[in-house]
Short mmCIF file of C-alpha atoms in Angstrom, two decimals:
data_model
loop_
_atom_site.label_atom_id
_atom_site.label_comp_id
_atom_site.label_asym_id
_atom_site.label_seq_id
_atom_site.Cartn_x
_atom_site.Cartn_y
_atom_site.Cartn_z
CA UNK O 28 0.90 10.23 18.01
CA UNK O 29 -2.69 9.61 19.02
CA UNK O 30 -4.82 7.12 17.16
CA UNK O 31 -8.53 6.60 16.76
CA UNK O 32 -10.48 3.73 15.26
CA UNK O 33 -12.68 4.55 12.26
CA UNK O 34 -15.08 2.53 10.13
CA UNK O 35 -15.45 3.14 6.41
CA UNK O 36 -18.27 1.83 4.24
CA UNK O 37 -17.00 0.91 0.79
CA UNK O 38 -19.05 1.05 -2.42
CA UNK O 39 -20.08 -2.58 -1.98
CA UNK O 40 -21.50 -1.89 1.46
CA UNK O 41 -18.64 -3.64 3.27
CA UNK O 42 -17.40 -2.09 6.52
CA UNK O 43 -13.65 -1.45 6.39
CA UNK O 44 -11.63 -1.04 9.57
CA UNK O 45 -9.25 1.88 9.75
CA UNK O 46 -7.02 3.70 12.19
CA UNK O 47 -6.52 7.44 11.92
CA UNK O 48 -3.13 8.45 13.30
CA UNK O 49 -3.06 12.10 14.35
CA UNK O 50 -0.38 14.51 15.56
CA UNK O 51 -0.21 14.78 19.34
CA UNK O 52 -0.50 18.54 19.50
CA UNK O 53 0.43 20.09 16.18
CA UNK O 54 -2.25 21.24 13.79
CA UNK O 55 -2.89 18.78 10.96
CA UNK O 56 -1.00 20.12 7.93
CA UNK O 57 -2.07 17.42 5.47
CA UNK O 58 -3.64 13.97 5.29
CA UNK O 59 -2.30 10.69 3.92
CA UNK O 60 -3.54 7.13 3.40
CA UNK O 61 -1.26 4.17 4.14
CA UNK O 62 -2.06 0.86 2.42
CA UNK O 63 -0.76 -2.51 3.54
CA UNK O 64 0.88 -5.38 1.69
CA UNK O 65 -0.76 -8.64 0.61
CA UNK O 66 -2.69 -10.03 3.64
CA UNK O 67 -0.63 -7.99 6.15
CA UNK O 68 -3.33 -5.73 7.60
CA UNK O 69 -3.07 -2.18 8.88
CA UNK O 70 -1.71 -3.03 12.33
CA UNK O 71 1.66 -4.38 11.23
CA UNK O 72 4.10 -2.71 13.62
CA UNK O 73 6.34 -1.20 10.90
CA UNK O 74 3.35 0.76 9.56
CA UNK O 75 2.77 2.28 12.98
CA UNK O 76 6.44 3.24 13.21
CA UNK O 77 6.33 4.84 9.76
CA UNK O 78 3.24 6.83 10.70
CA UNK O 79 4.92 8.17 13.83
CA UNK O 80 7.41 10.04 11.67
CA UNK O 81 4.64 11.55 9.58
CA UNK O 82 2.45 12.62 12.49
CA UNK O 83 5.51 14.23 14.09
CA UNK O 84 5.46 16.59 11.08
CA UNK O 85 1.76 17.29 11.36
CA UNK O 86 0.53 14.76 8.78
CA UNK O 87 -2.54 12.74 9.73
CA UNK O 88 -2.43 9.19 8.34
CA UNK O 89 -5.28 6.77 7.75
CA UNK O 90 -4.23 3.13 7.92
CA UNK O 91 -6.78 0.89 6.25
CA UNK O 92 -7.58 -2.84 6.24
CA UNK O 93 -8.67 -3.84 2.76
CA UNK O 94 -11.89 -5.85 2.52
CA UNK O 95 -11.44 -9.39 3.79
CA UNK O 96 -8.24 -8.56 5.67
CA UNK O 97 -7.59 -7.78 9.33
CA UNK O 98 -10.67 -6.41 11.07
CA UNK O 99 -12.52 -5.44 7.90
CA UNK O 100 -15.61 -7.26 6.77
CA UNK O 101 -15.79 -9.03 3.43
CA UNK O 102 -14.70 -12.27 1.80
CA UNK O 103 -11.03 -12.17 0.85
CA UNK O 104 -11.70 -14.66 -1.95
CA UNK O 105 -13.90 -12.03 -3.64
CA UNK O 106 -11.22 -9.33 -3.55
CA UNK O 107 -8.44 -8.37 -5.95
CA UNK O 108 -5.97 -5.60 -6.63
CA UNK O 109 -8.81 -3.77 -8.38
CA UNK O 110 -11.00 -3.91 -5.26
CA UNK O 111 -8.04 -2.72 -3.17
CA UNK O 112 -7.91 0.34 -5.41
CA UNK O 113 -11.61 1.08 -4.99
CA UNK O 114 -11.27 0.57 -1.24
CA UNK O 115 -8.59 3.28 -1.28
CA UNK O 116 -10.82 5.61 -3.28
CA UNK O 117 -13.69 5.06 -0.85
CA UNK O 118 -11.36 5.63 2.09
CA UNK O 119 -10.19 8.87 0.48
CA UNK O 120 -13.79 10.08 0.20
CA UNK O 121 -14.40 9.19 3.84
CA UNK O 122 -11.21 10.95 4.95
CA UNK O 123 -12.17 14.06 2.98
CA UNK O 124 -15.52 14.19 4.76
CA UNK O 125 -13.97 13.40 8.14
CA UNK O 126 -10.90 15.65 8.07
CA UNK O 127 -9.44 16.61 4.67
CA UNK O 128 -8.74 14.96 1.29
CA UNK O 129 -5.54 12.89 1.17
CA UNK O 130 -2.58 14.60 -0.45
CA UNK O 131 -0.17 11.70 0.04
CA UNK O 132 -0.61 7.99 -0.68
CA UNK O 133 1.80 5.49 0.88
CA UNK O 134 1.79 1.82 -0.04
CA UNK O 135 3.82 -1.23 0.86
CA UNK O 136 4.41 -4.10 -1.59
CA UNK O 137 1.09 -4.93 -3.31
CA UNK O 138 -0.41 -2.02 -1.38
CA UNK O 139 2.12 0.13 -3.21
CA UNK O 140 0.69 -1.07 -6.51
CA UNK O 141 -2.80 -0.17 -5.27
CA UNK O 142 -1.60 3.28 -4.21
CA UNK O 143 -0.03 3.94 -7.63
CA UNK O 144 -3.21 2.90 -9.41
CA UNK O 145 -5.47 4.92 -7.10
CA UNK O 146 -3.36 8.09 -7.22
CA UNK O 147 -4.29 8.93 -10.81
CA UNK O 148 -7.97 8.85 -9.83
CA UNK O 149 -7.61 11.17 -6.84
CA UNK O 150 -7.44 14.83 -7.73
CA UNK O 151 -6.29 15.69 -4.21
CA UNK O 152 -3.24 13.41 -4.36
CA UNK O 153 -0.03 15.41 -4.72
CA UNK O 154 2.59 12.70 -4.10
CA UNK O 155 3.02 8.93 -3.81
CA UNK O 156 5.56 6.92 -1.80
CA UNK O 157 5.91 3.17 -2.27
CA UNK O 158 7.94 0.65 -0.30
CA UNK O 159 9.03 -2.67 -1.83
CA UNK O 160 6.44 -2.40 -4.60
CA UNK O 161 6.38 -4.78 -7.58
CA UNK O 162 6.81 -3.26 -11.02
CA UNK O 163 4.38 -5.74 -12.54
CA UNK O 164 2.02 -7.48 -10.06
CA UNK O 165 1.52 -10.37 -12.46
CA UNK O 166 5.15 -11.43 -12.08
CA UNK O 167 4.44 -14.00 -9.37
CA UNK O 168 6.95 -15.74 -7.14
CA UNK O 169 7.13 -19.54 -7.25
CA UNK O 170 4.65 -20.05 -4.40
CA UNK O 171 1.96 -17.81 -5.87
CA UNK O 172 2.54 -19.14 -9.37
CA UNK O 173 1.83 -22.65 -8.08
CA UNK O 174 -1.33 -21.41 -6.37
CA UNK O 175 -2.41 -19.71 -9.59
CA UNK O 176 -2.13 -22.97 -11.47
CA UNK O 177 -4.04 -24.77 -8.72
CA UNK O 178 -6.78 -22.14 -8.70
CA UNK O 179 -7.19 -22.38 -12.46
CA UNK O 180 -7.37 -26.16 -12.29
CA UNK O 181 -9.74 -26.47 -9.34
CA UNK O 182 -11.54 -23.13 -9.10
CA UNK O 183 -9.74 -22.02 -5.94
CA UNK O 184 -6.48 -22.49 -4.07
CA UNK O 185 -5.68 -22.16 -0.39
CA UNK O 186 -2.58 -20.34 0.83
CA UNK O 187 -1.57 -20.64 4.47
CA UNK O 188 0.27 -17.62 5.84
CA UNK O 189 0.84 -17.49 9.58
CA UNK O 190 -2.25 -18.59 11.47
CA UNK O 191 -4.71 -17.94 8.65
CA UNK O 192 -5.53 -19.66 5.39
CA UNK O 193 -6.39 -17.42 2.43
CA UNK O 194 -8.59 -18.55 -0.44
CA UNK O 195 -7.46 -17.42 -3.88
CA UNK O 196 -9.69 -17.59 -6.95
CA UNK O 197 -8.58 -17.52 -10.63
CA UNK O 198 -10.00 -13.98 -10.91
CA UNK O 199 -7.49 -12.75 -8.32
CA UNK O 200 -4.59 -13.87 -10.48
CA UNK O 201 -6.19 -12.71 -13.72
CA UNK O 202 -6.51 -9.20 -12.29
CA UNK O 203 -2.84 -9.15 -11.27
CA UNK O 204 -1.74 -10.32 -14.69
CA UNK O 205 -3.91 -7.75 -16.47
CA UNK O 206 -2.42 -4.86 -14.48
CA UNK O 207 0.25 -2.88 -16.33
CA UNK O 208 1.72 -0.95 -13.45
CA UNK O 209 4.65 0.54 -15.32
CA UNK O 210 2.21 2.06 -17.80
CA UNK O 211 0.30 3.57 -14.86
CA UNK O 212 3.53 4.96 -13.42
CA UNK O 213 4.41 6.62 -16.73
CA UNK O 214 1.07 8.41 -16.57
CA UNK O 215 1.16 9.12 -12.84
CA UNK O 216 1.85 12.87 -13.16
CA UNK O 217 2.72 13.07 -9.45
CA UNK O 218 6.04 13.12 -7.59
CA UNK O 219 7.06 9.55 -6.77
CA UNK O 220 9.32 8.21 -4.03
CA UNK O 221 10.44 4.59 -4.31
CA UNK O 222 11.99 2.88 -1.29
CA UNK O 223 13.37 -0.64 -1.60
CA UNK O 224 15.84 -2.89 0.17
CA UNK O 225 18.56 -4.32 -2.10
CA UNK O 226 18.35 -7.61 -0.22
CA UNK O 227 14.56 -7.95 -0.39
CA UNK O 228 13.89 -11.65 -0.94
CA UNK O 229 10.15 -11.23 -1.58
CA UNK O 230 10.16 -8.45 -4.19
CA UNK O 231 13.57 -8.13 -5.83
CA UNK O 232 15.14 -4.68 -6.04
CA UNK O 233 15.01 -4.91 -9.84
CA UNK O 234 11.32 -4.04 -9.51
CA UNK O 235 12.29 -0.69 -7.98
CA UNK O 236 14.64 -0.05 -10.90
CA UNK O 237 11.85 -0.78 -13.40
CA UNK O 238 9.43 1.56 -11.63
CA UNK O 239 12.04 4.30 -11.42
CA UNK O 240 12.85 3.98 -15.11
CA UNK O 241 9.15 4.15 -16.03
CA UNK O 242 8.41 7.17 -13.83
CA UNK O 243 8.72 10.76 -14.97
CA UNK O 244 10.37 13.46 -12.88
CA UNK O 245 10.14 14.41 -10.11
CA UNK O 246 11.08 10.94 -8.90
CA UNK O 247 13.38 9.70 -6.16
CA UNK O 248 14.82 6.34 -5.10
CA UNK O 249 16.04 5.50 -1.60
CA UNK O 250 17.86 2.26 -0.87
CA UNK O 251 16.81 0.66 2.43
CA UNK O 252 20.14 -1.04 2.93
CA UNK O 253 20.02 -3.98 5.34
CA UNK O 254 16.24 -3.99 5.67
CA UNK O 255 13.96 -6.93 4.98
CA UNK O 256 10.74 -6.87 2.97
CA UNK O 257 8.52 -6.09 5.96
CA UNK O 258 10.89 -3.60 7.66
CA UNK O 259 10.59 -5.63 10.84
CA UNK O 260 13.58 -3.91 12.43
CA UNK O 261 12.08 -0.85 14.09
CA UNK O 262 15.06 1.27 13.06
CA UNK O 263 14.41 0.51 9.39
CA UNK O 264 10.72 1.39 9.63
CA UNK O 265 11.33 4.61 11.55
CA UNK O 266 14.00 5.71 9.09
CA UNK O 267 11.73 4.95 6.14
CA UNK O 268 9.05 7.05 7.81
CA UNK O 269 11.44 9.94 8.37
CA UNK O 270 12.56 9.82 4.73
CA UNK O 271 8.96 9.79 3.47
CA UNK O 272 7.97 12.62 5.81
CA UNK O 273 10.92 14.81 4.79
CA UNK O 274 10.44 14.11 1.08
CA UNK O 275 6.67 14.63 1.13
CA UNK O 276 7.01 17.92 2.96
CA UNK O 277 8.16 19.51 -0.30
CA UNK O 278 4.90 18.65 -2.03
CA UNK O 279 2.25 18.78 0.71
#
């Protein structure tokens, strides 16, 4: 796999950082966009390992930092799931002009929700694969629910993850709660692959069951037994990538 840095200008004029992963020698057979989880950024090692499996089959993959995350410009406090979706649409337009329109969308966790919502608005999209995606983004865990209440009471809440503190506004939570992802999945009209670890402690596997039940055929579920939410074990990420690549090959 060979990778090149790209910059994408979104509809708000914000420069988004991306990495285009390309096959080493094989001709590009199709293009995909890979969206990251909440605050993770495009350079999380498992994403790179997943992309290796896809590029080995000739699929070029654009990894994207949403506005306000990673190396992208923008104020994270002004972003939401809805802006993540429009970032994906703008990235798709850029990829179409640069190489070819994306036929596959891949998303992890909240990035999976963004991919599912964006897919219906992309005529070129032929398939969607999500990893550890929530069935309803508004179903917050205890930590985020507490931050929602704080944001509503004070106008903003701060969430410290790793070395960075993220500012969350009431509008961020309102957008999550207004999103009806299962309804979107029912209307997806694209093949869907759902991958989820039964022991995921961040997004419970019941979310995968709800998405699978809502989806229409063709749909597939793969259990990532033994994996954690972030697929930090390289073997888990590489296997997930191989499964996605083999499954998507039928539709690309």
